[in-house]
Amino acid sequence: AAAAFNAAAAAFNAKGAADNAGGDVSIELGRRLDAAEPPEMRLDVTTLWCFVLARELFYVPPGGRVIDLGFSLDDVLRLGCVASTGSCLCLAWLAAGVVTGHFKRAGIAGDSRTLAEYLEP
């Protein structure tokens, strides 16, 4: 987790240095937050939740599956763990995406970049 945070911070500093000559991180972060497109964020969150739920469905507990009727305390705890894991994953992904500019929509009306500009690192 620390390596991912350091990589996101380095990407933030590299992208923001060219546009933000004053070096104020809060201004650059505010600009990136304003540029983030909610539909793009929603699509990524939907994909992450599909991954979390699929991972839980394919998980085979030690000793094999036991089929019983109703919810037990263990089932409720597992459901809570799935919800907390998915929420933490989504929040971390959204934070990293805003910092790196991942949620900036490209190639639609209002975006003046050409394909070559978009593909440049």
mmCIF file with all atom_site columns, C-alpha atoms in Angstrom:
data_model
loop_
_atom_site.group_PDB
_atom_site.id
_atom_site.type_symbol
_atom_site.label_atom_id
_atom_site.label_alt_id
_atom_site.label_comp_id
_atom_site.label_asym_id
_atom_site.label_entity_id
_atom_site.label_seq_id
_atom_site.pdbx_PDB_ins_code
_atom_site.Cartn_x
_atom_site.Cartn_y
_atom_site.Cartn_z
_atom_site.occupancy
_atom_site.B_iso_or_equiv
_atom_site.pdbx_formal_charge
_atom_site.auth_seq_id
_atom_site.auth_comp_id
_atom_site.auth_asym_id
_atom_site.auth_atom_id
_atom_site.pdbx_PDB_model_num
ATOM 1   C CA . ALA A 1 1   ? 0.000   0.000   0.000   1.00 0.00 ? 1   ALA A CA 1
ATOM 2   C CA . ALA A 1 2   ? 2.859   2.365   0.767   1.00 0.00 ? 2   ALA A CA 1
ATOM 3   C CA . ALA A 1 3   ? 4.462   1.704   -2.614  1.00 0.00 ? 3   ALA A CA 1
ATOM 4   C CA . ALA A 1 4   ? 1.177   2.462   -4.398  1.00 0.00 ? 4   ALA A CA 1
ATOM 5   C CA . PHE A 1 5   ? 0.802   5.688   -2.428  1.00 0.00 ? 5   PHE A CA 1
ATOM 6   C CA . ASN A 1 6   ? 4.374   6.732   -3.251  1.00 0.00 ? 6   ASN A CA 1
ATOM 7   C CA . ALA A 1 7   ? 3.798   5.989   -6.942  1.00 0.00 ? 7   ALA A CA 1
ATOM 8   C CA . ALA A 1 8   ? 0.579   8.040   -6.943  1.00 0.00 ? 8   ALA A CA 1
ATOM 9   C CA . ALA A 1 9   ? 2.334   10.921  -5.175  1.00 0.00 ? 9   ALA A CA 1
ATOM 10  C CA . ALA A 1 10  ? 5.182   10.838  -7.707  1.00 0.00 ? 10  ALA A CA 1
ATOM 11  C CA . ALA A 1 11  ? 2.705   10.869  -10.607 1.00 0.00 ? 11  ALA A CA 1
ATOM 12  C CA . PHE A 1 12  ? 0.862   13.762  -8.996  1.00 0.00 ? 12  PHE A CA 1
ATOM 13  C CA . ASN A 1 13  ? 4.081   15.746  -8.603  1.00 0.00 ? 13  ASN A CA 1
ATOM 14  C CA . ALA A 1 14  ? 5.220   14.970  -12.155 1.00 0.00 ? 14  ALA A CA 1
ATOM 15  C CA . LYS A 1 15  ? 1.914   15.952  -13.797 1.00 0.00 ? 15  LYS A CA 1
ATOM 16  C CA . GLY A 1 16  ? 1.324   18.985  -11.618 1.00 0.00 ? 16  GLY A CA 1
ATOM 17  C CA . ALA A 1 17  ? 4.790   20.479  -11.962 1.00 0.00 ? 17  ALA A CA 1
ATOM 18  C CA . ALA A 1 18  ? 4.278   21.579  -15.548 1.00 0.00 ? 18  ALA A CA 1
ATOM 19  C CA . ASP A 1 19  ? 0.853   23.163  -15.003 1.00 0.00 ? 19  ASP A CA 1
ATOM 20  C CA . ASN A 1 20  ? 1.371   24.586  -11.538 1.00 0.00 ? 20  ASN A CA 1
ATOM 21  C CA . ALA A 1 21  ? 4.427   26.833  -11.555 1.00 0.00 ? 21  ALA A CA 1
ATOM 22  C CA . GLY A 1 22  ? 3.751   28.135  -8.021  1.00 0.00 ? 22  GLY A CA 1
ATOM 23  C CA . GLY A 1 23  ? 3.949   24.651  -6.554  1.00 0.00 ? 23  GLY A CA 1
ATOM 24  C CA . ASP A 1 24  ? 0.750   24.908  -4.489  1.00 0.00 ? 24  ASP A CA 1
ATOM 25  C CA . VAL A 1 25  ? -0.486  21.341  -4.154  1.00 0.00 ? 25  VAL A CA 1
ATOM 26  C CA . SER A 1 26  ? -3.960  22.295  -2.947  1.00 0.00 ? 26  SER A CA 1
ATOM 27  C CA . ILE A 1 27  ? -4.636  24.324  -6.103  1.00 0.00 ? 27  ILE A CA 1
ATOM 28  C CA . GLU A 1 28  ? -3.509  21.457  -8.331  1.00 0.00 ? 28  GLU A CA 1
ATOM 29  C CA . LEU A 1 29  ? -5.511  18.913  -6.352  1.00 0.00 ? 29  LEU A CA 1
ATOM 30  C CA . GLY A 1 30  ? -8.608  21.129  -6.553  1.00 0.00 ? 30  GLY A CA 1
ATOM 31  C CA . ARG A 1 31  ? -8.157  21.452  -10.308 1.00 0.00 ? 31  ARG A CA 1
ATOM 32  C CA . ARG A 1 32  ? -7.905  17.674  -10.696 1.00 0.00 ? 32  ARG A CA 1
ATOM 33  C CA . LEU A 1 33  ? -10.942 17.125  -8.489  1.00 0.00 ? 33  LEU A CA 1
ATOM 34  C CA . ASP A 1 34  ? -12.940 19.554  -10.650 1.00 0.00 ? 34  ASP A CA 1
ATOM 35  C CA . ALA A 1 35  ? -11.778 17.764  -13.808 1.00 0.00 ? 35  ALA A CA 1
ATOM 36  C CA . ALA A 1 36  ? -12.889 14.346  -12.516 1.00 0.00 ? 36  ALA A CA 1
ATOM 37  C CA . GLU A 1 37  ? -15.968 13.108  -14.357 1.00 0.00 ? 37  GLU A CA 1
ATOM 38  C CA . PRO A 1 38  ? -18.592 11.467  -12.092 1.00 0.00 ? 38  PRO A CA 1
ATOM 39  C CA . PRO A 1 39  ? -19.736 8.979   -14.793 1.00 0.00 ? 39  PRO A CA 1
ATOM 40  C CA . GLU A 1 40  ? -16.143 7.756   -15.166 1.00 0.00 ? 40  GLU A CA 1
ATOM 41  C CA . MET A 1 41  ? -15.849 7.362   -11.404 1.00 0.00 ? 41  MET A CA 1
ATOM 42  C CA . ARG A 1 42  ? -19.157 5.495   -11.244 1.00 0.00 ? 42  ARG A CA 1
ATOM 43  C CA . LEU A 1 43  ? -18.032 3.057   -13.953 1.00 0.00 ? 43  LEU A CA 1
ATOM 44  C CA . ASP A 1 44  ? -14.826 2.269   -12.085 1.00 0.00 ? 44  ASP A CA 1
ATOM 45  C CA . VAL A 1 45  ? -16.670 1.815   -8.777  1.00 0.00 ? 45  VAL A CA 1
ATOM 46  C CA . THR A 1 46  ? -19.137 -0.536  -10.473 1.00 0.00 ? 46  THR A CA 1
ATOM 47  C CA . THR A 1 47  ? -16.274 -2.596  -11.889 1.00 0.00 ? 47  THR A CA 1
ATOM 48  C CA . LEU A 1 48  ? -14.550 -2.761  -8.507  1.00 0.00 ? 48  LEU A CA 1
ATOM 49  C CA . TRP A 1 49  ? -17.739 -3.929  -6.776  1.00 0.00 ? 49  TRP A CA 1
ATOM 50  C CA . CYS A 1 50  ? -18.233 -6.621  -9.437  1.00 0.00 ? 50  CYS A CA 1
ATOM 51  C CA . PHE A 1 51  ? -14.697 -7.807  -8.717  1.00 0.00 ? 51  PHE A CA 1
ATOM 52  C CA . VAL A 1 52  ? -15.251 -7.831  -4.932  1.00 0.00 ? 52  VAL A CA 1
ATOM 53  C CA . LEU A 1 53  ? -18.534 -9.728  -5.209  1.00 0.00 ? 53  LEU A CA 1
ATOM 54  C CA . ALA A 1 54  ? -17.160 -12.230 -7.740  1.00 0.00 ? 54  ALA A CA 1
ATOM 55  C CA . ARG A 1 55  ? -14.158 -12.852 -5.513  1.00 0.00 ? 55  ARG A CA 1
ATOM 56  C CA . GLU A 1 56  ? -16.500 -13.593 -2.607  1.00 0.00 ? 56  GLU A CA 1
ATOM 57  C CA . LEU A 1 57  ? -18.711 -15.882 -4.690  1.00 0.00 ? 57  LEU A CA 1
ATOM 58  C CA . PHE A 1 58  ? -15.745 -17.977 -5.848  1.00 0.00 ? 58  PHE A CA 1
ATOM 59  C CA . TYR A 1 59  ? -14.126 -18.153 -2.406  1.00 0.00 ? 59  TYR A CA 1
ATOM 60  C CA . VAL A 1 60  ? -14.126 -21.703 -1.049  1.00 0.00 ? 60  VAL A CA 1
ATOM 61  C CA . PRO A 1 61  ? -13.679 -21.758 2.725   1.00 0.00 ? 61  PRO A CA 1
ATOM 62  C CA . PRO A 1 62  ? -11.341 -24.323 4.283   1.00 0.00 ? 62  PRO A CA 1
ATOM 63  C CA . GLY A 1 63  ? -13.169 -27.605 4.639   1.00 0.00 ? 63  GLY A CA 1
ATOM 64  C CA . GLY A 1 64  ? -15.498 -26.947 1.690   1.00 0.00 ? 64  GLY A CA 1
ATOM 65  C CA . ARG A 1 65  ? -18.875 -25.306 1.472   1.00 0.00 ? 65  ARG A CA 1
ATOM 66  C CA . VAL A 1 66  ? -21.646 -26.125 3.885   1.00 0.00 ? 66  VAL A CA 1
ATOM 67  C CA . ILE A 1 67  ? -25.191 -25.381 2.777   1.00 0.00 ? 67  ILE A CA 1
ATOM 68  C CA . ASP A 1 68  ? -27.556 -24.387 5.549   1.00 0.00 ? 68  ASP A CA 1
ATOM 69  C CA . LEU A 1 69  ? -30.734 -22.349 5.620   1.00 0.00 ? 69  LEU A CA 1
ATOM 70  C CA . GLY A 1 70  ? -30.909 -18.791 6.906   1.00 0.00 ? 70  GLY A CA 1
ATOM 71  C CA . PHE A 1 71  ? -28.284 -16.362 8.062   1.00 0.00 ? 71  PHE A CA 1
ATOM 72  C CA . SER A 1 72  ? -25.944 -17.212 10.882  1.00 0.00 ? 72  SER A CA 1
ATOM 73  C CA . LEU A 1 73  ? -23.670 -14.810 12.721  1.00 0.00 ? 73  LEU A CA 1
ATOM 74  C CA . ASP A 1 74  ? -20.748 -15.992 10.577  1.00 0.00 ? 74  ASP A CA 1
ATOM 75  C CA . ASP A 1 75  ? -22.676 -15.126 7.401   1.00 0.00 ? 75  ASP A CA 1
ATOM 76  C CA . VAL A 1 76  ? -23.432 -11.635 8.681   1.00 0.00 ? 76  VAL A CA 1
ATOM 77  C CA . LEU A 1 77  ? -19.775 -11.114 9.622   1.00 0.00 ? 77  LEU A CA 1
ATOM 78  C CA . ARG A 1 78  ? -18.625 -12.306 6.181   1.00 0.00 ? 78  ARG A CA 1
ATOM 79  C CA . LEU A 1 79  ? -21.095 -9.956  4.516   1.00 0.00 ? 79  LEU A CA 1
ATOM 80  C CA . GLY A 1 80  ? -19.788 -7.096  6.653   1.00 0.00 ? 80  GLY A CA 1
ATOM 81  C CA . CYS A 1 81  ? -16.209 -7.957  5.697   1.00 0.00 ? 81  CYS A CA 1
ATOM 82  C CA . VAL A 1 82  ? -17.128 -7.971  2.012   1.00 0.00 ? 82  VAL A CA 1
ATOM 83  C CA . ALA A 1 83  ? -18.814 -4.567  2.328   1.00 0.00 ? 83  ALA A CA 1
ATOM 84  C CA . SER A 1 84  ? -15.901 -3.040  4.221   1.00 0.00 ? 84  SER A CA 1
ATOM 85  C CA . THR A 1 85  ? -13.313 -4.495  1.838   1.00 0.00 ? 85  THR A CA 1
ATOM 86  C CA . GLY A 1 86  ? -15.193 -3.206  -1.208  1.00 0.00 ? 86  GLY A CA 1
ATOM 87  C CA . SER A 1 87  ? -15.691 0.230   0.339   1.00 0.00 ? 87  SER A CA 1
ATOM 88  C CA . CYS A 1 88  ? -12.027 0.604   1.270   1.00 0.00 ? 88  CYS A CA 1
ATOM 89  C CA . LEU A 1 89  ? -10.921 -0.563  -2.167  1.00 0.00 ? 89  LEU A CA 1
ATOM 90  C CA . CYS A 1 90  ? -13.258 1.913   -3.875  1.00 0.00 ? 90  CYS A CA 1
ATOM 91  C CA . LEU A 1 91  ? -12.174 4.844   -1.703  1.00 0.00 ? 91  LEU A CA 1
ATOM 92  C CA . ALA A 1 92  ? -8.493  4.082   -2.304  1.00 0.00 ? 92  ALA A CA 1
ATOM 93  C CA . TRP A 1 93  ? -9.097  3.720   -6.062  1.00 0.00 ? 93  TRP A CA 1
ATOM 94  C CA . LEU A 1 94  ? -11.043 6.987   -6.234  1.00 0.00 ? 94  LEU A CA 1
ATOM 95  C CA . ALA A 1 95  ? -8.361  8.861   -4.279  1.00 0.00 ? 95  ALA A CA 1
ATOM 96  C CA . ALA A 1 96  ? -5.573  7.502   -6.487  1.00 0.00 ? 96  ALA A CA 1
ATOM 97  C CA . GLY A 1 97  ? -7.622  8.206   -9.627  1.00 0.00 ? 97  GLY A CA 1
ATOM 98  C CA . VAL A 1 98  ? -8.242  11.839  -8.675  1.00 0.00 ? 98  VAL A CA 1
ATOM 99  C CA . VAL A 1 99  ? -4.581  12.374  -7.790  1.00 0.00 ? 99  VAL A CA 1
ATOM 100 C CA . THR A 1 100 ? -3.302  10.852  -11.031 1.00 0.00 ? 100 THR A CA 1
ATOM 101 C CA . GLY A 1 101 ? -5.991  12.375  -13.261 1.00 0.00 ? 101 GLY A CA 1
ATOM 102 C CA . HIS A 1 102 ? -7.421  8.973   -14.217 1.00 0.00 ? 102 HIS A CA 1
ATOM 103 C CA . PHE A 1 103 ? -11.029 10.193  -14.218 1.00 0.00 ? 103 PHE A CA 1
ATOM 104 C CA . LYS A 1 104 ? -10.534 13.015  -16.704 1.00 0.00 ? 104 LYS A CA 1
ATOM 105 C CA . ARG A 1 105 ? -12.668 12.109  -19.693 1.00 0.00 ? 105 ARG A CA 1
ATOM 106 C CA . ALA A 1 106 ? -10.938 12.433  -23.034 1.00 0.00 ? 106 ALA A CA 1
ATOM 107 C CA . GLY A 1 107 ? -12.186 12.357  -26.576 1.00 0.00 ? 107 GLY A CA 1
ATOM 108 C CA . ILE A 1 108 ? -15.647 13.877  -26.156 1.00 0.00 ? 108 ILE A CA 1
ATOM 109 C CA . ALA A 1 109 ? -17.066 17.309  -26.991 1.00 0.00 ? 109 ALA A CA 1
ATOM 110 C CA . GLY A 1 110 ? -15.265 20.007  -25.056 1.00 0.00 ? 110 GLY A CA 1
ATOM 111 C CA . ASP A 1 111 ? -11.913 18.202  -24.980 1.00 0.00 ? 111 ASP A CA 1
ATOM 112 C CA . SER A 1 112 ? -9.498  19.973  -27.271 1.00 0.00 ? 112 SER A CA 1
ATOM 113 C CA . ARG A 1 113 ? -6.748  17.341  -27.144 1.00 0.00 ? 113 ARG A CA 1
ATOM 114 C CA . THR A 1 114 ? -5.922  15.390  -30.251 1.00 0.00 ? 114 THR A CA 1
ATOM 115 C CA . LEU A 1 115 ? -5.353  11.646  -30.178 1.00 0.00 ? 115 LEU A CA 1
ATOM 116 C CA . ALA A 1 116 ? -1.577  12.158  -30.372 1.00 0.00 ? 116 ALA A CA 1
ATOM 117 C CA . GLU A 1 117 ? -1.675  14.554  -27.386 1.00 0.00 ? 117 GLU A CA 1
ATOM 118 C CA . TYR A 1 118 ? -3.817  12.084  -25.469 1.00 0.00 ? 118 TYR A CA 1
ATOM 119 C CA . LEU A 1 119 ? -1.430  9.176   -26.098 1.00 0.00 ? 119 LEU A CA 1
ATOM 120 C CA . GLU A 1 120 ? 1.678   11.118  -25.067 1.00 0.00 ? 120 GLU A CA 1
ATOM 121 C CA . PRO A 1 121 ? 2.985   10.109  -21.624 1.00 0.00 ? 121 PRO A CA 1
#
